[in-house]
mmCIF file of C-alpha atoms in Angstrom:
data_model
loop_
_atom_site.group_PDB
_atom_site.id
_atom_site.type_symbol
_atom_site.label_atom_id
_atom_site.label_comp_id
_atom_site.label_asym_id
_atom_site.label_seq_id
_atom_site.Cartn_x
_atom_site.Cartn_y
_atom_site.Cartn_z
ATOM 1 C CA UNK A 1 203.638 -29.565 23.410
ATOM 2 C CA UNK A 2 200.725 -27.224 23.353
ATOM 3 C CA UNK A 3 200.910 -26.908 19.442
ATOM 4 C CA UNK A 4 201.095 -30.748 18.927
ATOM 5 C CA UNK A 5 197.950 -31.220 21.328
ATOM 6 C CA UNK A 6 195.954 -28.696 19.023
ATOM 7 C CA UNK A 7 197.092 -30.411 15.788
ATOM 8 C CA UNK A 8 196.016 -33.762 17.188
ATOM 9 C CA UNK A 9 192.311 -32.319 18.125
ATOM 10 C CA UNK A 10 192.030 -30.962 14.675
ATOM 11 C CA UNK A 11 193.074 -34.180 12.970
ATOM 12 C CA UNK A 12 190.450 -35.948 15.060
ATOM 13 C CA UNK A 13 187.768 -33.519 14.019
ATOM 14 C CA UNK A 14 188.748 -33.775 10.613
ATOM 15 C CA UNK A 15 188.268 -37.645 10.246
ATOM 16 C CA UNK A 16 185.181 -38.789 8.613
ATOM 17 C CA UNK A 17 182.836 -40.772 10.553
ATOM 18 C CA UNK A 18 181.170 -43.573 8.574
ATOM 19 C CA UNK A 19 178.060 -44.320 9.960
ATOM 20 C CA UNK A 20 174.960 -46.105 8.242
ATOM 21 C CA UNK A 21 172.150 -43.573 8.111
ATOM 22 C CA UNK A 22 168.851 -45.111 9.286
ATOM 23 C CA UNK A 23 165.707 -43.777 7.657
ATOM 24 C CA UNK A 24 162.711 -43.956 9.740
ATOM 25 C CA UNK A 25 159.166 -44.250 8.244
ATOM 26 C CA UNK A 26 157.002 -41.260 8.275
ATOM 27 C CA UNK A 27 154.076 -40.525 10.449
ATOM 28 C CA UNK A 28 155.255 -42.569 13.462
ATOM 29 C CA UNK A 29 153.884 -39.987 15.873
ATOM 30 C CA UNK A 30 150.308 -39.979 14.516
ATOM 31 C CA UNK A 31 147.493 -41.486 16.736
ATOM 32 C CA UNK A 32 145.470 -44.058 15.026
ATOM 33 C CA UNK A 33 141.605 -43.285 15.650
ATOM 34 C CA UNK A 34 140.450 -46.324 13.601
ATOM 35 C CA UNK A 35 138.996 -49.225 15.818
ATOM 36 C CA UNK A 36 138.577 -52.537 14.560
ATOM 37 C CA UNK A 37 135.878 -54.667 16.367
ATOM 38 C CA UNK A 38 134.621 -58.036 15.895
ATOM 39 C CA UNK A 39 131.298 -59.694 17.054
ATOM 40 C CA UNK A 40 131.559 -62.628 19.409
ATOM 41 C CA UNK A 41 128.569 -64.756 19.550
ATOM 42 C CA UNK A 42 128.157 -67.300 22.329
ATOM 43 C CA UNK A 43 125.012 -69.285 22.011
ATOM 44 C CA UNK A 44 122.670 -69.570 24.895
ATOM 45 C CA UNK A 45 124.952 -67.945 27.467
ATOM 46 C CA UNK A 46 122.782 -64.852 28.237
ATOM 47 C CA UNK A 47 119.493 -66.703 28.196
ATOM 48 C CA UNK A 48 118.063 -67.421 31.506
ATOM 49 C CA UNK A 49 117.196 -70.672 32.787
ATOM 50 C CA UNK A 50 113.459 -70.144 32.704
ATOM 51 C CA UNK A 51 113.012 -68.441 29.269
ATOM 52 C CA UNK A 52 109.136 -68.434 29.684
ATOM 53 C CA UNK A 53 109.153 -65.884 32.266
ATOM 54 C CA UNK A 54 110.808 -63.499 30.081
ATOM 55 C CA UNK A 55 108.135 -63.547 27.601
ATOM 56 C CA UNK A 56 105.527 -62.882 30.372
ATOM 57 C CA UNK A 57 105.597 -59.037 30.872
ATOM 58 C CA UNK A 58 103.208 -56.264 31.578
ATOM 59 C CA UNK A 59 102.335 -53.614 29.271
ATOM 60 C CA UNK A 60 105.335 -51.591 30.431
ATOM 61 C CA UNK A 61 107.515 -54.430 29.590
ATOM 62 C CA UNK A 62 108.363 -55.459 33.196
ATOM 63 C CA UNK A 63 108.966 -58.887 34.389
ATOM 64 C CA UNK A 64 107.799 -60.459 37.635
ATOM 65 C CA UNK A 65 111.193 -60.529 39.048
ATOM 66 C CA UNK A 66 111.816 -56.699 38.688
ATOM 67 C CA UNK A 67 108.377 -56.182 40.111
ATOM 68 C CA UNK A 68 109.078 -58.216 43.249
ATOM 69 C CA UNK A 69 112.322 -56.542 43.732
ATOM 70 C CA UNK A 70 110.618 -53.185 43.587
ATOM 71 C CA UNK A 71 108.242 -54.115 46.439
ATOM 72 C CA UNK A 72 111.134 -53.765 48.768
ATOM 73 C CA UNK A 73 111.842 -50.104 47.738
ATOM 74 C CA UNK A 74 111.386 -47.423 50.355
ATOM 75 C CA UNK A 75 109.345 -45.168 47.949
ATOM 76 C CA UNK A 76 105.445 -45.648 48.328
ATOM 77 C CA UNK A 77 104.733 -44.685 44.508
ATOM 78 C CA UNK A 78 107.176 -47.433 43.409
ATOM 79 C CA UNK A 79 105.606 -49.892 45.755
ATOM 80 C CA UNK A 80 102.170 -49.115 44.371
ATOM 81 C CA UNK A 81 103.281 -49.356 40.687
ATOM 82 C CA UNK A 82 104.821 -52.646 41.569
ATOM 83 C CA UNK A 83 101.731 -54.011 43.055
ATOM 84 C CA UNK A 84 99.508 -52.740 40.160
ATOM 85 C CA UNK A 85 101.946 -54.544 37.612
ATOM 86 C CA UNK A 86 101.928 -57.756 39.757
ATOM 87 C CA UNK A 87 98.161 -57.721 39.738
ATOM 88 C CA UNK A 88 98.062 -57.268 35.902
ATOM 89 C CA UNK A 89 100.625 -59.896 35.366
ATOM 90 C CA UNK A 90 99.127 -62.534 37.697
ATOM 91 C CA UNK A 91 95.591 -62.063 36.131
ATOM 92 C CA UNK A 92 97.044 -62.517 32.679
ATOM 93 C CA UNK A 93 99.128 -65.376 33.745
ATOM 94 C CA UNK A 94 97.759 -67.278 36.745
ATOM 95 C CA UNK A 95 100.439 -70.013 36.475
ATOM 96 C CA UNK A 96 103.000 -67.578 37.864
ATOM 97 C CA UNK A 97 101.229 -67.887 41.266
ATOM 98 C CA UNK A 98 102.552 -71.406 41.521
ATOM 99 C CA UNK A 99 105.937 -71.163 39.784
ATOM 100 C CA UNK A 100 106.867 -68.038 41.851
ATOM 101 C CA UNK A 101 104.921 -68.936 44.859
ATOM 102 C CA UNK A 102 107.826 -68.438 47.382
ATOM 103 C CA UNK A 103 109.106 -65.133 46.343
ATOM 104 C CA UNK A 104 105.724 -63.775 45.900
ATOM 105 C CA UNK A 105 104.653 -64.514 49.564
ATOM 106 C CA UNK A 106 107.901 -63.279 50.904
ATOM 107 C CA UNK A 107 107.366 -60.071 49.130
ATOM 108 C CA UNK A 108 103.691 -59.701 49.734
ATOM 109 C CA UNK A 109 103.091 -60.571 53.396
ATOM 110 C CA UNK A 110 105.386 -57.837 54.920
ATOM 111 C CA UNK A 111 103.384 -55.208 53.095
ATOM 112 C CA UNK A 112 100.295 -55.823 55.478
ATOM 113 C CA UNK A 113 101.998 -53.833 58.165
ATOM 114 C CA UNK A 114 102.698 -50.743 55.920
ATOM 115 C CA UNK A 115 101.537 -47.294 57.092
ATOM 116 C CA UNK A 116 99.686 -46.637 53.801
ATOM 117 C CA UNK A 117 96.292 -48.107 53.641
ATOM 118 C CA UNK A 118 96.413 -48.277 49.766
ATOM 119 C CA UNK A 119 99.448 -50.457 49.916
ATOM 120 C CA UNK A 120 97.851 -52.844 52.486
ATOM 121 C CA UNK A 121 94.695 -53.064 50.464
ATOM 122 C CA UNK A 122 96.470 -54.004 47.163
ATOM 123 C CA UNK A 123 98.773 -56.405 48.944
ATOM 124 C CA UNK A 124 95.727 -58.255 50.268
ATOM 125 C CA UNK A 125 94.076 -58.362 46.914
ATOM 126 C CA UNK A 126 97.128 -60.007 45.465
ATOM 127 C CA UNK A 127 97.663 -62.434 48.272
ATOM 128 C CA UNK A 128 94.004 -63.705 47.892
ATOM 129 C CA UNK A 129 94.670 -64.120 44.088
ATOM 130 C CA UNK A 130 97.874 -66.059 44.954
ATOM 131 C CA UNK A 131 96.218 -68.488 47.342
ATOM 132 C CA UNK A 132 93.216 -68.949 44.985
ATOM 133 C CA UNK A 133 95.543 -69.871 41.989
ATOM 134 C CA UNK A 134 97.665 -72.089 44.036
ATOM 135 C CA UNK A 135 97.037 -75.903 43.150
ATOM 136 C CA UNK A 136 96.977 -77.371 46.805
ATOM 137 C CA UNK A 137 97.304 -76.143 50.257
ATOM 138 C CA UNK A 138 100.226 -78.529 50.757
ATOM 139 C CA UNK A 139 102.377 -76.087 48.900
ATOM 140 C CA UNK A 140 101.688 -73.316 51.286
ATOM 141 C CA UNK A 141 102.478 -75.387 54.483
ATOM 142 C CA UNK A 142 106.178 -74.835 54.315
ATOM 143 C CA UNK A 143 105.552 -70.975 54.293
ATOM 144 C CA UNK A 144 102.906 -71.129 57.009
ATOM 145 C CA UNK A 145 105.278 -70.044 59.638
ATOM 146 C CA UNK A 146 106.203 -66.966 57.653
ATOM 147 C CA UNK A 147 102.629 -66.033 56.781
ATOM 148 C CA UNK A 148 101.407 -66.272 60.497
ATOM 149 C CA UNK A 149 104.491 -64.308 61.691
ATOM 150 C CA UNK A 150 103.470 -61.292 59.494
ATOM 151 C CA UNK A 151 99.723 -61.759 60.492
ATOM 152 C CA UNK A 152 100.543 -61.767 64.195
ATOM 153 C CA UNK A 153 102.591 -58.599 63.651
ATOM 154 C CA UNK A 154 99.660 -57.105 62.017
ATOM 155 C CA UNK A 155 97.235 -58.143 64.733
ATOM 156 C CA UNK A 156 99.410 -56.846 67.545
ATOM 157 C CA UNK A 157 100.484 -53.655 65.822
ATOM 158 C CA UNK A 158 100.169 -50.371 67.732
ATOM 159 C CA UNK A 159 98.194 -48.781 64.944
ATOM 160 C CA UNK A 160 94.404 -49.675 65.125
ATOM 161 C CA UNK A 161 93.881 -49.340 61.482
ATOM 162 C CA UNK A 162 96.607 -51.955 60.831
ATOM 163 C CA UNK A 163 95.001 -54.118 63.413
ATOM 164 C CA UNK A 164 91.671 -53.879 61.687
ATOM 165 C CA UNK A 165 93.370 -54.701 58.304
ATOM 166 C CA UNK A 166 95.117 -57.657 59.994
ATOM 167 C CA UNK A 167 91.695 -59.060 60.632
ATOM 168 C CA UNK A 168 90.872 -58.794 56.828
ATOM 169 C CA UNK A 169 94.303 -60.456 56.204
ATOM 170 C CA UNK A 170 92.992 -63.267 58.468
ATOM 171 C CA UNK A 171 89.662 -63.624 56.692
ATOM 172 C CA UNK A 172 91.619 -64.308 53.380
ATOM 173 C CA UNK A 173 93.620 -67.152 55.020
ATOM 174 C CA UNK A 174 90.464 -68.701 56.593
ATOM 175 C CA UNK A 175 88.779 -68.719 53.318
ATOM 176 C CA UNK A 176 91.474 -69.600 50.917
ATOM 177 C CA UNK A 177 94.010 -71.479 53.058
ATOM 178 C CA UNK A 178 92.413 -72.867 56.497
ATOM 179 C CA UNK A 179 95.149 -75.272 57.012
ATOM 180 C CA UNK A 180 97.584 -72.378 57.900
ATOM 181 C CA UNK A 181 95.142 -71.278 60.610
ATOM 182 C CA UNK A 182 94.728 -74.855 62.078
ATOM 183 C CA UNK A 183 98.276 -75.348 62.249
ATOM 184 C CA UNK A 184 99.095 -72.111 63.967
ATOM 185 C CA UNK A 185 95.844 -71.701 65.997
ATOM 186 C CA UNK A 186 98.014 -71.524 69.234
ATOM 187 C CA UNK A 187 99.696 -68.260 67.851
ATOM 188 C CA UNK A 188 96.789 -66.653 66.223
ATOM 189 C CA UNK A 189 94.176 -66.964 68.846
ATOM 190 C CA UNK A 190 96.169 -65.182 71.681
ATOM 191 C CA UNK A 191 96.710 -61.980 69.487
ATOM 192 C CA UNK A 192 92.897 -61.814 68.659
ATOM 193 C CA UNK A 193 91.988 -62.317 72.169
ATOM 194 C CA UNK A 194 94.470 -59.639 73.060
ATOM 195 C CA UNK A 195 92.729 -57.173 70.885
ATOM 196 C CA UNK A 196 89.499 -57.621 72.953
ATOM 197 C CA UNK A 197 91.419 -56.947 76.176
ATOM 198 C CA UNK A 198 93.181 -53.846 74.723
ATOM 199 C CA UNK A 199 90.016 -52.467 73.198
ATOM 200 C CA UNK A 200 88.203 -52.916 76.733
ATOM 201 C CA UNK A 201 90.966 -51.065 78.619
ATOM 202 C CA UNK A 202 91.654 -48.132 76.012
ATOM 203 C CA UNK A 203 88.881 -45.489 75.507
ATOM 204 C CA UNK A 204 90.784 -43.736 72.453
ATOM 205 C CA UNK A 205 88.533 -44.025 69.397
ATOM 206 C CA UNK A 206 90.013 -41.417 67.154
ATOM 207 C CA UNK A 207 92.316 -43.779 65.443
ATOM 208 C CA UNK A 208 89.705 -46.417 64.911
ATOM 209 C CA UNK A 209 86.892 -46.473 62.417
ATOM 210 C CA UNK A 210 84.757 -48.733 64.820
ATOM 211 C CA UNK A 211 83.438 -48.438 68.270
ATOM 212 C CA UNK A 212 84.741 -50.796 70.881
ATOM 213 C CA UNK A 213 81.577 -52.916 70.905
ATOM 214 C CA UNK A 214 81.773 -53.186 66.944
ATOM 215 C CA UNK A 215 85.506 -54.049 67.305
ATOM 216 C CA UNK A 216 84.864 -56.751 69.681
ATOM 217 C CA UNK A 217 82.165 -58.352 67.548
ATOM 218 C CA UNK A 218 84.515 -58.294 64.594
ATOM 219 C CA UNK A 219 87.125 -60.126 66.525
ATOM 220 C CA UNK A 220 84.926 -62.624 68.154
ATOM 221 C CA UNK A 221 83.458 -63.467 64.746
ATOM 222 C CA UNK A 222 87.042 -64.427 63.504
ATOM 223 C CA UNK A 223 87.631 -66.461 66.882
ATOM 224 C CA UNK A 224 84.409 -68.475 66.233
ATOM 225 C CA UNK A 225 85.611 -69.317 62.728
ATOM 226 C CA UNK A 226 88.950 -70.446 64.115
ATOM 227 C CA UNK A 227 87.299 -72.336 66.775
ATOM 228 C CA UNK A 228 84.909 -74.233 64.259
ATOM 229 C CA UNK A 229 88.039 -75.137 62.193
ATOM 230 C CA UNK A 230 90.117 -76.386 65.071
ATOM 231 C CA UNK A 231 86.952 -78.228 66.269
ATOM 232 C CA UNK A 232 86.462 -79.963 62.851
ATOM 233 C CA UNK A 233 90.161 -80.971 62.726
ATOM 234 C CA UNK A 234 89.821 -82.108 66.303
ATOM 235 C CA UNK A 235 86.957 -84.292 65.320
ATOM 236 C CA UNK A 236 89.496 -86.725 63.792
ATOM 237 C CA UNK A 237 90.136 -88.508 67.083
ATOM 238 C CA UNK A 238 93.300 -90.119 67.829
ATOM 239 C CA UNK A 239 93.322 -93.411 69.807
ATOM 240 C CA UNK A 240 95.959 -93.546 72.370
ATOM 241 C CA UNK A 241 96.216 -96.472 74.873
ATOM 242 C CA UNK A 242 92.705 -97.310 74.360
ATOM 243 C CA UNK A 243 91.422 -93.675 75.146
ATOM 244 C CA UNK A 244 90.400 -91.105 72.575
ATOM 245 C CA UNK A 245 91.897 -87.750 72.765
ATOM 246 C CA UNK A 246 91.130 -84.363 71.108
ATOM 247 C CA UNK A 247 94.515 -82.818 70.783
ATOM 248 C CA UNK A 248 93.588 -79.679 68.847
ATOM 249 C CA UNK A 249 90.756 -78.706 71.219
ATOM 250 C CA UNK A 250 92.899 -79.220 74.209
ATOM 251 C CA UNK A 251 95.493 -77.031 72.950
ATOM 252 C CA UNK A 252 92.965 -74.326 72.243
ATOM 253 C CA UNK A 253 91.409 -74.415 75.737
ATOM 254 C CA UNK A 254 94.930 -74.286 77.211
ATOM 255 C CA UNK A 255 95.547 -70.943 75.161
ATOM 256 C CA UNK A 256 92.293 -69.632 76.492
ATOM 257 C CA UNK A 257 93.466 -70.034 80.060
ATOM 258 C CA UNK A 258 96.838 -68.529 79.384
ATOM 259 C CA UNK A 259 95.316 -65.437 77.675
ATOM 260 C CA UNK A 260 92.922 -65.046 80.743
ATOM 261 C CA UNK A 261 95.625 -65.238 83.220
ATOM 262 C CA UNK A 262 97.765 -62.407 81.299
ATOM 263 C CA UNK A 263 94.767 -60.114 81.007
ATOM 264 C CA UNK A 264 94.127 -60.232 84.640
#
């Protein structure tokens, strides 16, 4: 039995196996480094809606949107470079003051409470340039609450130098856009009068470039200008139930009594 099993295994090994040989092509494992690329051209896809603003650039080839975004940077040098670029761009293209009015004011007004005096000074120059090139005061009315909010922050700041620059910021508004002051005199006047009260109580003059008497004179001059504007607006009397009523002046004197009670 053992011999027959061995003979059978040998016979199976000796059988020819008929299989078709498959010849594979050469160089199948090679890595192809050739890259075929085609250009895709989509007309007007990458163009912005306002193509005119793209052509209005500074000498450093920076647009107004990039300059506005740099004003929110934490670095003082980047802010000062952005202010210089904005001043250059707005002088070359004054029409940008009208087309980009809202983003410009939203970025410029908060800079009036910055610690660096150079940034505050340059921001006031640009703010005055924007108001001068604006077509009408009606375009600034929707932004008056934002402007007054930053003005009040500057007038009520703890730093005396920022308070003094806040008065200069108020001067620009009085000269270029008086309607903002008349609309929000109830908010501006208490902050101005509070400066007089704080200066009379404080004897620290190291942080201020002016004496207490000079400071009070500066503040009272602004209060007088605001009062004249309010009085001019109040001259337009409103007839109600057969009586004339001066609405603006009444509101002004009410604010004076409130501030006097607070100072007491």
